[in-house]
C-alpha cells in the first residue's frame, strides 16, 4: 500500500509538471557539462556520455526524474554551432527494402535526451520569453459600455441647460486600428493609441430630440467615429475613449447630442500579430 501511494504521488507530480511545462521553452544562462540520458538502462538514468552545452541554447523539458529533469534541445540553424545536429539528434544510416525489393540506405534520426540537475535547472536556466517588437500596428474590436455626455453651456429662458449631462449604456461595437507600443522588456505592458468607427444603438426620447420629431422613447442607429488610448498589461486592457455620435435624417438634425463629444471607459478585445517563434539560438539578453 505504501509503494502504491508513493507511486501515485510521483505520477501526479510528473503529470502536473508536464501540464505546466509541456510548451515552455528554457535557455541556459551559462555553459555547462550535461550527461546524455539513457532510457534503455534499468532503471533509466544519466549515462557517462557528456556534452558541453553552450550558454543560450534553448531546450524543453521532457519529464522530471528523481534528481532533476530530462531535457531535449531545440534544433536551430546557426553556422557558429555546426555540431547542433549531433546535439539535437543522432543520425544513423539504416538499410531498407523499397517496393521493388532493392536495398536502400536512408538516414534516420533518434532524438537525444540529456539530464540537468534540479539545482542547475533552478540556478542556470531561464524561461524563454518571446521577444515582442517595440512598435506594431494592430486591429481589433472595441466596445464602450458607458458613455458620459457632458452638459452644454447654453441655457433656455428659465435658466435650464439646453443640453444636460447624460450617462448612457448604448449597445455599440466597432473596428479600430492602433499603434501598439511596448513599454517594458517583459512584453507584458503596452500602450495603444487607436482610432476607429463604431455602429451604435442610441437611446433617444422626446426630451433629447427637439421639435416633436418623436413622441416616445426609442432607439436609433448611430455612426460613431472615435479615438482613444488603450492600456494593456498581461492581456488585461482598459481604454479611455472619446467619440462623436451622429444620427441620420430629421432625428439627427434635432438630436441635442448630434456630433457632440462623449467620453467613455471601455474594454478592448484586440487581435494582435505574434512575432516569429522560430527557435534560433540566442544568447541571454
Tab-separated table of N, CA, C and O in Angstrom, residues 197-265:
chain	number	residue	atom	x	y	z
A	197	UNK	N	-14.215	53.271	-35.978
A	197	UNK	CA	-15.592	53.600	-36.304
A	197	UNK	C	-16.522	52.593	-35.643
A	197	UNK	O	-16.332	51.381	-35.772
A	198	UNK	N	-17.514	53.107	-34.909
A	198	UNK	CA	-18.499	52.274	-34.229
A	198	UNK	C	-19.851	52.361	-34.915
A	198	UNK	O	-20.206	53.407	-35.482
A	199	UNK	N	-20.618	51.298	-34.838
A	199	UNK	CA	-22.038	51.320	-35.171
A	199	UNK	C	-22.788	51.133	-33.859
A	199	UNK	O	-22.637	50.094	-33.205
A	200	UNK	N	-23.539	52.162	-33.439
A	200	UNK	CA	-24.149	52.155	-32.119
A	200	UNK	C	-25.670	52.170	-32.206
A	200	UNK	O	-26.254	52.665	-33.178
A	201	UNK	N	-26.289	51.653	-31.165
A	201	UNK	CA	-27.726	51.794	-30.978
A	201	UNK	C	-27.927	52.772	-29.831
A	201	UNK	O	-27.611	52.471	-28.681
A	202	UNK	N	-28.429	53.976	-30.144
A	202	UNK	CA	-28.517	55.063	-29.181
A	202	UNK	C	-29.962	55.219	-28.705
A	202	UNK	O	-30.906	55.235	-29.504
A	203	UNK	N	-30.116	55.357	-27.393
A	203	UNK	CA	-31.439	55.576	-26.817
A	203	UNK	C	-31.802	57.055	-26.915
A	203	UNK	O	-31.034	57.931	-26.492
A	204	UNK	N	-32.984	57.363	-27.482
A	204	UNK	CA	-33.451	58.745	-27.627
A	204	UNK	C	-34.899	58.837	-27.167
A	204	UNK	O	-35.624	57.838	-27.111
A	205	UNK	N	-35.335	60.052	-26.816
A	205	UNK	CA	-36.733	60.274	-26.444
A	205	UNK	C	-37.133	61.690	-26.805
A	205	UNK	O	-36.351	62.448	-27.390
A	206	UNK	N	-38.356	62.062	-26.431
A	206	UNK	CA	-38.870	63.382	-26.790
A	206	UNK	C	-38.113	64.522	-26.102
A	206	UNK	O	-38.200	65.680	-26.523
A	207	UNK	N	-37.370	64.210	-25.035
A	207	UNK	CA	-36.608	65.240	-24.336
A	207	UNK	C	-35.256	65.516	-24.985
A	207	UNK	O	-34.680	66.590	-24.794
A	208	UNK	N	-34.737	64.541	-25.732
A	208	UNK	CA	-33.425	64.740	-26.361
A	208	UNK	C	-33.534	65.013	-27.857
A	208	UNK	O	-32.534	65.373	-28.481
A	209	UNK	N	-34.732	64.851	-28.429
A	209	UNK	CA	-34.960	65.178	-29.837
A	209	UNK	C	-35.985	66.304	-29.890
A	209	UNK	O	-37.140	66.135	-29.479
A	210	UNK	N	-35.588	67.449	-30.372
A	210	UNK	CA	-36.446	68.642	-30.364
A	210	UNK	C	-37.539	68.607	-31.444
A	210	UNK	O	-37.531	67.760	-32.336
A	211	UNK	N	-38.422	69.611	-31.322
A	211	UNK	CA	-39.427	69.931	-32.351
A	211	UNK	C	-40.432	68.815	-32.606
A	211	UNK	O	-40.991	68.713	-33.701
A	212	UNK	N	-40.654	67.975	-31.617
A	212	UNK	CA	-41.692	66.959	-31.712
A	212	UNK	C	-41.460	65.913	-32.789
A	212	UNK	O	-42.419	65.293	-33.270
A	213	UNK	N	-40.220	65.699	-33.181
A	213	UNK	CA	-39.924	64.701	-34.221
A	213	UNK	C	-40.302	63.309	-33.743
A	213	UNK	O	-40.790	62.474	-34.523
A	214	UNK	N	-40.089	63.018	-32.457
A	214	UNK	CA	-40.540	61.745	-31.888
A	214	UNK	C	-41.314	62.050	-30.611
A	214	UNK	O	-41.126	63.107	-29.983
A	215	UNK	N	-42.176	61.142	-30.220
A	215	UNK	CA	-43.012	61.361	-29.033
A	215	UNK	C	-42.844	60.281	-27.980
A	215	UNK	O	-43.393	60.387	-26.885
A	216	UNK	N	-42.094	59.222	-28.299
A	216	UNK	CA	-41.863	58.135	-27.339
A	216	UNK	C	-40.385	57.761	-27.325
A	216	UNK	O	-39.637	58.075	-28.260
A	217	UNK	N	-40.016	57.087	-26.303
A	217	UNK	CA	-38.642	56.625	-26.179
A	217	UNK	C	-38.375	55.494	-27.163
A	217	UNK	O	-39.185	54.567	-27.289
A	218	UNK	N	-37.259	55.569	-27.858
A	218	UNK	CA	-36.920	54.548	-28.857
A	218	UNK	C	-35.403	54.487	-29.019
A	218	UNK	O	-34.661	55.189	-28.321
A	219	UNK	N	-34.968	53.676	-29.944
A	219	UNK	CA	-33.537	53.565	-30.250
A	219	UNK	C	-33.297	53.966	-31.695
A	219	UNK	O	-34.145	53.745	-32.571
A	220	UNK	N	-32.124	54.550	-31.944
A	220	UNK	CA	-31.739	54.942	-33.300
A	220	UNK	C	-30.305	54.507	-33.548
A	220	UNK	O	-29.486	54.432	-32.629
A	221	UNK	N	-30.027	54.221	-34.813
A	221	UNK	CA	-28.669	53.802	-35.181
A	221	UNK	C	-27.769	55.012	-35.363
A	221	UNK	O	-28.182	56.031	-35.926
A	222	UNK	N	-26.538	54.878	-34.883
A	222	UNK	CA	-25.581	55.976	-34.966
A	222	UNK	C	-24.274	55.468	-35.558
A	222	UNK	O	-23.807	54.364	-35.221
A	223	UNK	N	-23.686	56.280	-36.420
A	223	UNK	CA	-22.348	56.016	-36.936
A	223	UNK	C	-21.390	56.888	-36.124
A	223	UNK	O	-21.542	58.110	-36.106
A	224	UNK	N	-20.434	56.237	-35.460
A	224	UNK	CA	-19.654	56.939	-34.441
A	224	UNK	C	-18.154	56.817	-34.687
A	224	UNK	O	-17.553	55.760	-34.414
A	225	UNK	N	-17.513	57.868	-35.190
A	225	UNK	CA	-16.052	57.862	-35.200
A	225	UNK	C	-15.551	58.064	-33.764
A	225	UNK	O	-16.175	58.761	-32.968
A	226	UNK	N	-14.415	57.448	-33.440
A	226	UNK	CA	-13.891	57.585	-32.080
A	226	UNK	C	-12.370	57.480	-32.099
A	226	UNK	O	-11.756	57.020	-33.062
A	227	UNK	N	-11.776	57.915	-31.014
A	227	UNK	CA	-10.342	57.784	-30.824
A	227	UNK	C	-10.081	57.612	-29.336
A	227	UNK	O	-10.923	57.955	-28.500
A	228	UNK	N	-8.934	57.052	-29.016
A	228	UNK	CA	-8.663	56.846	-27.600
A	228	UNK	C	-7.294	56.244	-27.354
A	228	UNK	O	-6.475	56.073	-28.263
A	229	UNK	N	-7.072	55.890	-26.113
A	229	UNK	CA	-5.816	55.286	-25.697
A	229	UNK	C	-6.146	54.041	-24.887
A	229	UNK	O	-7.033	54.055	-24.028
A	230	UNK	N	-5.467	52.927	-25.190
A	230	UNK	CA	-5.700	51.654	-24.508
A	230	UNK	C	-4.444	51.283	-23.744
A	230	UNK	O	-3.343	51.276	-24.299
A	231	UNK	N	-4.597	50.985	-22.481
A	231	UNK	CA	-3.501	50.463	-21.674
A	231	UNK	C	-3.671	48.974	-21.498
A	231	UNK	O	-4.774	48.483	-21.237
A	232	UNK	N	-2.586	48.236	-21.660
A	232	UNK	CA	-2.651	46.776	-21.548
A	232	UNK	C	-1.523	46.277	-20.665
A	232	UNK	O	-0.377	46.717	-20.777
A	233	UNK	N	-1.860	45.344	-19.776
A	233	UNK	CA	-0.827	44.661	-19.001
A	233	UNK	C	-1.218	43.200	-18.851
A	233	UNK	O	-2.277	42.879	-18.293
A	234	UNK	N	-0.375	42.341	-19.356
A	234	UNK	CA	-0.587	40.894	-19.264
A	234	UNK	C	-1.984	40.513	-19.762
A	234	UNK	O	-2.711	39.772	-19.104
A	235	UNK	N	-2.358	41.087	-20.927
A	235	UNK	CA	-3.607	40.811	-21.640
A	235	UNK	C	-4.843	41.476	-21.012
A	235	UNK	O	-5.946	41.379	-21.561
A	236	UNK	N	-4.691	42.141	-19.854
A	236	UNK	CA	-5.804	42.904	-19.295
A	236	UNK	C	-5.756	44.305	-19.879
A	236	UNK	O	-4.717	44.945	-19.887
A	237	UNK	N	-6.897	44.798	-20.378
A	237	UNK	CA	-6.924	46.070	-21.091
A	237	UNK	C	-7.984	47.001	-20.536
A	237	UNK	O	-9.050	46.558	-20.107
A	238	UNK	N	-7.673	48.277	-20.548
A	238	UNK	CA	-8.639	49.308	-20.226
A	238	UNK	C	-8.443	50.453	-21.210
A	238	UNK	O	-7.313	50.791	-21.557
A	239	UNK	N	-9.548	51.022	-21.673
A	239	UNK	CA	-9.470	52.035	-22.722
A	239	UNK	C	-10.190	53.301	-22.289
A	239	UNK	O	-11.286	53.246	-21.711
A	240	UNK	N	-9.570	54.443	-22.563
A	240	UNK	CA	-10.203	55.748	-22.390
A	240	UNK	C	-10.526	56.264	-23.788
A	240	UNK	O	-9.626	56.456	-24.609
A	241	UNK	N	-11.814	56.482	-24.058
A	241	UNK	CA	-12.279	56.734	-25.419
A	241	UNK	C	-13.082	58.032	-25.470
A	241	UNK	O	-13.813	58.365	-24.537
A	242	UNK	N	-12.954	58.750	-26.567
A	242	UNK	CA	-13.866	59.845	-26.880
A	242	UNK	C	-14.385	59.647	-28.297
A	242	UNK	O	-13.657	59.157	-29.172
A	243	UNK	N	-15.671	60.009	-28.512
A	243	UNK	CA	-16.269	59.807	-29.824
A	243	UNK	C	-17.380	60.801	-30.077
A	243	UNK	O	-17.746	61.610	-29.201
A	244	UNK	N	-17.951	60.715	-31.277
A	244	UNK	CA	-18.984	61.642	-31.704
A	244	UNK	C	-20.098	60.847	-32.385
A	244	UNK	O	-19.914	60.317	-33.482
A	245	UNK	N	-21.266	60.760	-31.728
A	245	UNK	CA	-22.403	60.044	-32.310
A	245	UNK	C	-23.107	60.924	-33.334
A	245	UNK	O	-23.335	62.119	-33.090
A	246	UNK	N	-23.485	60.323	-34.450
A	246	UNK	CA	-24.229	61.051	-35.480
A	246	UNK	C	-25.399	60.184	-35.953
A	246	UNK	O	-25.200	59.067	-36.447
A	247	UNK	N	-26.608	60.714	-35.753
A	247	UNK	CA	-27.816	60.043	-36.215
A	247	UNK	C	-28.215	60.590	-37.581
A	247	UNK	O	-27.933	61.752	-37.905
A	248	UNK	N	-28.892	59.784	-38.350
A	248	UNK	CA	-29.280	60.190	-39.708
A	248	UNK	C	-30.630	60.890	-39.728
A	248	UNK	O	-31.450	60.754	-38.806
A	249	UNK	N	-30.901	61.650	-40.796
A	249	UNK	CA	-32.217	62.240	-41.072
A	249	UNK	C	-32.637	63.327	-40.094
A	249	UNK	O	-31.827	63.964	-39.425
A	250	UNK	N	-33.970	63.533	-40.017
A	250	UNK	CA	-34.523	64.585	-39.166
A	250	UNK	C	-34.233	64.343	-37.691
A	250	UNK	O	-34.099	65.287	-36.911
A	251	UNK	N	-34.203	63.060	-37.316
A	251	UNK	CA	-33.894	62.741	-35.921
A	251	UNK	C	-32.519	63.297	-35.562
A	251	UNK	O	-32.333	63.946	-34.527
A	252	UNK	N	-31.545	63.072	-36.438
A	252	UNK	CA	-30.208	63.572	-36.185
A	252	UNK	C	-30.135	65.085	-36.178
A	252	UNK	O	-29.424	65.688	-35.355
A	253	UNK	N	-30.887	65.728	-37.075
A	253	UNK	CA	-30.877	67.187	-37.152
A	253	UNK	C	-31.419	67.828	-35.871
A	253	UNK	O	-31.040	68.956	-35.522
A	254	UNK	N	-32.292	67.135	-35.181
A	254	UNK	CA	-32.928	67.691	-33.983
A	254	UNK	C	-32.450	67.063	-32.672
A	254	UNK	O	-32.960	67.423	-31.598
A	255	UNK	N	-31.510	66.133	-32.746
A	255	UNK	CA	-30.996	65.482	-31.537
A	255	UNK	C	-30.004	66.420	-30.856
A	255	UNK	O	-29.071	66.931	-31.502
A	256	UNK	N	-30.165	66.662	-29.587
A	256	UNK	CA	-29.353	67.663	-28.892
A	256	UNK	C	-27.889	67.243	-28.737
A	256	UNK	O	-27.035	68.089	-28.481
A	257	UNK	N	-27.604	65.947	-28.869
A	257	UNK	CA	-26.219	65.480	-28.729
A	257	UNK	C	-25.558	65.203	-30.082
A	257	UNK	O	-24.469	64.620	-30.125
A	258	UNK	N	-26.198	65.605	-31.164
A	258	UNK	CA	-25.676	65.332	-32.503
A	258	UNK	C	-24.253	65.900	-32.667
A	258	UNK	O	-24.024	67.108	-32.552
A	259	UNK	N	-23.293	65.034	-32.937
A	259	UNK	CA	-21.919	65.446	-33.189
A	259	UNK	C	-21.185	65.988	-31.988
A	259	UNK	O	-20.047	66.480	-32.123
A	260	UNK	N	-21.786	65.919	-30.788
A	260	UNK	CA	-21.131	66.410	-29.576
A	260	UNK	C	-20.265	65.300	-28.978
A	260	UNK	O	-20.654	64.128	-28.982
A	261	UNK	N	-19.089	65.634	-28.457
A	261	UNK	CA	-18.191	64.589	-27.950
A	261	UNK	C	-18.712	63.932	-26.676
A	261	UNK	O	-19.341	64.590	-25.840
A	262	UNK	N	-18.513	62.658	-26.576
A	262	UNK	CA	-18.767	61.919	-25.354
A	262	UNK	C	-17.464	61.263	-24.894
A	262	UNK	O	-16.492	61.162	-25.650
A	263	UNK	N	-17.439	60.820	-23.663
A	263	UNK	CA	-16.248	60.188	-23.104
A	263	UNK	C	-16.644	58.861	-22.472
A	263	UNK	O	-17.754	58.725	-21.951
A	264	UNK	N	-15.768	57.899	-22.546
A	264	UNK	CA	-16.106	56.594	-22.002
A	264	UNK	C	-14.902	55.787	-21.582
A	264	UNK	O	-13.763	56.061	-21.967
A	265	UNK	N	-15.168	54.807	-20.742
A	265	UNK	CA	-14.169	53.821	-20.334
A	265	UNK	C	-14.629	52.495	-20.892
A	265	UNK	O	-15.781	52.092	-20.695
